[in-house]
PDB file of C-alpha atoms and ligand atoms in Angstrom:
ATOM      1  CA  MET A   1      35.544 116.019 131.119  1.00  0.00           C
ATOM      2  CA  GLY A   2      35.682 117.438 134.636  1.00  0.00           C
ATOM      3  CA  SER A   3      32.482 116.061 136.044  1.00  0.00           C
ATOM      4  CA  GLU A   4      34.193 116.098 139.453  1.00  0.00           C
ATOM      5  CA  ASP A   5      34.388 119.895 139.248  1.00  0.00           C
ATOM      6  CA  LEU A   6      30.640 120.437 138.956  1.00  0.00           C
ATOM      7  CA  VAL A   7      29.437 123.008 141.491  1.00  0.00           C
ATOM      8  CA  CYS A   8      26.017 122.551 143.026  1.00  0.00           C
ATOM      9  CA  ALA A   9      23.615 125.466 142.486  1.00  0.00           C
ATOM     10  CA  SER A  10      21.820 124.563 145.702  1.00  0.00           C
ATOM     11  CA  CYS A  11      24.617 124.501 148.284  1.00  0.00           C
ATOM     12  CA  SER A  12      27.526 125.959 146.221  1.00  0.00           C
ATOM     13  CA  GLY A  13      29.664 122.949 147.150  1.00  0.00           C
ATOM     14  CA  LEU A  14      31.220 120.416 144.821  1.00  0.00           C
ATOM     15  CA  VAL A  15      28.590 117.960 143.640  1.00  0.00           C
ATOM     16  CA  ILE A  16      31.000 115.091 144.211  1.00  0.00           C
ATOM     17  CA  GLU A  17      31.139 115.934 147.929  1.00  0.00           C
ATOM     18  CA  GLY A  18      27.395 115.275 148.281  1.00  0.00           C
ATOM     19  CA  ARG A  19      26.609 118.021 150.802  1.00  0.00           C
ATOM     20  CA  CYS A  20      22.889 118.219 150.012  1.00  0.00           C
ATOM     21  CA  PRO A  21      20.212 115.993 148.417  1.00  0.00           C
ATOM     22  CA  THR A  22      20.673 117.796 145.101  1.00  0.00           C
ATOM     23  CA  CYS A  23      24.387 116.967 145.155  1.00  0.00           C
ATOM     24  CA  ARG A  24      23.786 113.350 146.013  1.00  0.00           C
ATOM     25  CA  ALA A  25      21.176 112.913 143.269  1.00  0.00           C
ATOM     26  CA  SER A  26      23.459 114.543 140.718  1.00  0.00           C
ATOM     27  CA  ARG A  27      26.466 112.536 141.859  1.00  0.00           C
ATOM     28  CA  GLU A  28      24.514 109.298 141.584  1.00  0.00           C
ATOM     29  CA  TYR A  29      23.342 110.288 138.116  1.00  0.00           C
ATOM     30  CA  LEU A  30      26.888 111.112 137.066  1.00  0.00           C
ATOM     31  CA  ARG A  31      28.164 107.813 138.401  1.00  0.00           C
ATOM     32  CA  ARG A  32      25.574 105.815 136.479  1.00  0.00           C
ATOM     33  CA  ASN A  33      26.164 107.697 133.260  1.00  0.00           C
ATOM     34  CA  SER A  34      29.900 108.311 133.490  1.00  0.00           C
ATOM     35  CA  ALA A  35      30.567 105.803 130.692  1.00  0.00           C
ATOM     36  CA  ASN A  36      28.705 107.817 128.080  1.00  0.00           C
ATOM     37  CA  LEU A  37      28.898 111.264 129.602  1.00  0.00           C
ATOM     38  CA  SER A  38      28.775 113.970 126.966  1.00  0.00           C
ATOM     39  CA  LEU A  39      28.763 117.758 127.074  1.00  0.00           C
ATOM     40  CA  GLN A  40      25.054 117.815 126.295  1.00  0.00           C
ATOM     41  CA  LEU A  41      24.375 115.464 129.173  1.00  0.00           C
ATOM     42  CA  LEU A  42      26.433 117.647 131.484  1.00  0.00           C
ATOM     43  CA  LEU A  43      24.432 120.705 130.454  1.00  0.00           C
ATOM     44  CA  ALA A  44      21.208 118.787 131.030  1.00  0.00           C
ATOM     45  CA  ILE A  45      22.375 117.836 134.531  1.00  0.00           C
ATOM     46  CA  LEU A  46      23.284 121.446 135.262  1.00  0.00           C
ATOM     47  CA  ALA A  47      19.815 122.526 134.148  1.00  0.00           C
ATOM     48  CA  ILE A  48      18.200 119.911 136.409  1.00  0.00           C
ATOM     49  CA  VAL A  49      20.340 121.023 139.352  1.00  0.00           C
ATOM     50  CA  MET A  50      19.373 124.661 138.816  1.00  0.00           C
ATOM     51  CA  ILE A  51      15.671 123.768 138.586  1.00  0.00           C
ATOM     52  CA  LEU A  52      15.928 121.781 141.811  1.00  0.00           C
ATOM     53  CA  ALA A  53      17.702 124.720 143.465  1.00  0.00           C
ATOM     54  CA  VAL A  54      14.878 127.061 142.448  1.00  0.00           C
ATOM     55  CA  LEU A  55      12.306 124.617 143.805  1.00  0.00           C
ATOM     56  CA  ALA A  56      14.255 124.279 147.060  1.00  0.00           C
ATOM     57  CA  GLY A  57      14.442 128.072 147.341  1.00  0.00           C
ATOM     58  CA  ARG A  58      10.689 128.333 146.975  1.00  0.00           C
ATOM     59  CA  HIS A  59      10.208 125.841 149.792  1.00  0.00           C
ATOM     60  CA  ALA A  60      12.589 127.770 152.049  1.00  0.00           C
ATOM     61  CA  SER A  61      10.922 131.164 151.612  1.00  0.00           C
TER      62      SER A  61
HETATM   63 ZN1  LIG B 101      24.426 120.690 146.882  1.00  0.00          ZN
END
């Protein structure tokens, strides 16, 4: 599974590069769960990242 290729919805960078707090939280989560990472877990992470991005957008505007 290409968890390294996850793109952050908040900063549009690779999550693994950790450019923003959302990236770093997701990367840490991935690292802790990499042993039992499944497609469903990946989708759940993506959903969390998108929710965080929406929340961040609300704060910015
Ligand atoms: Zn990011």
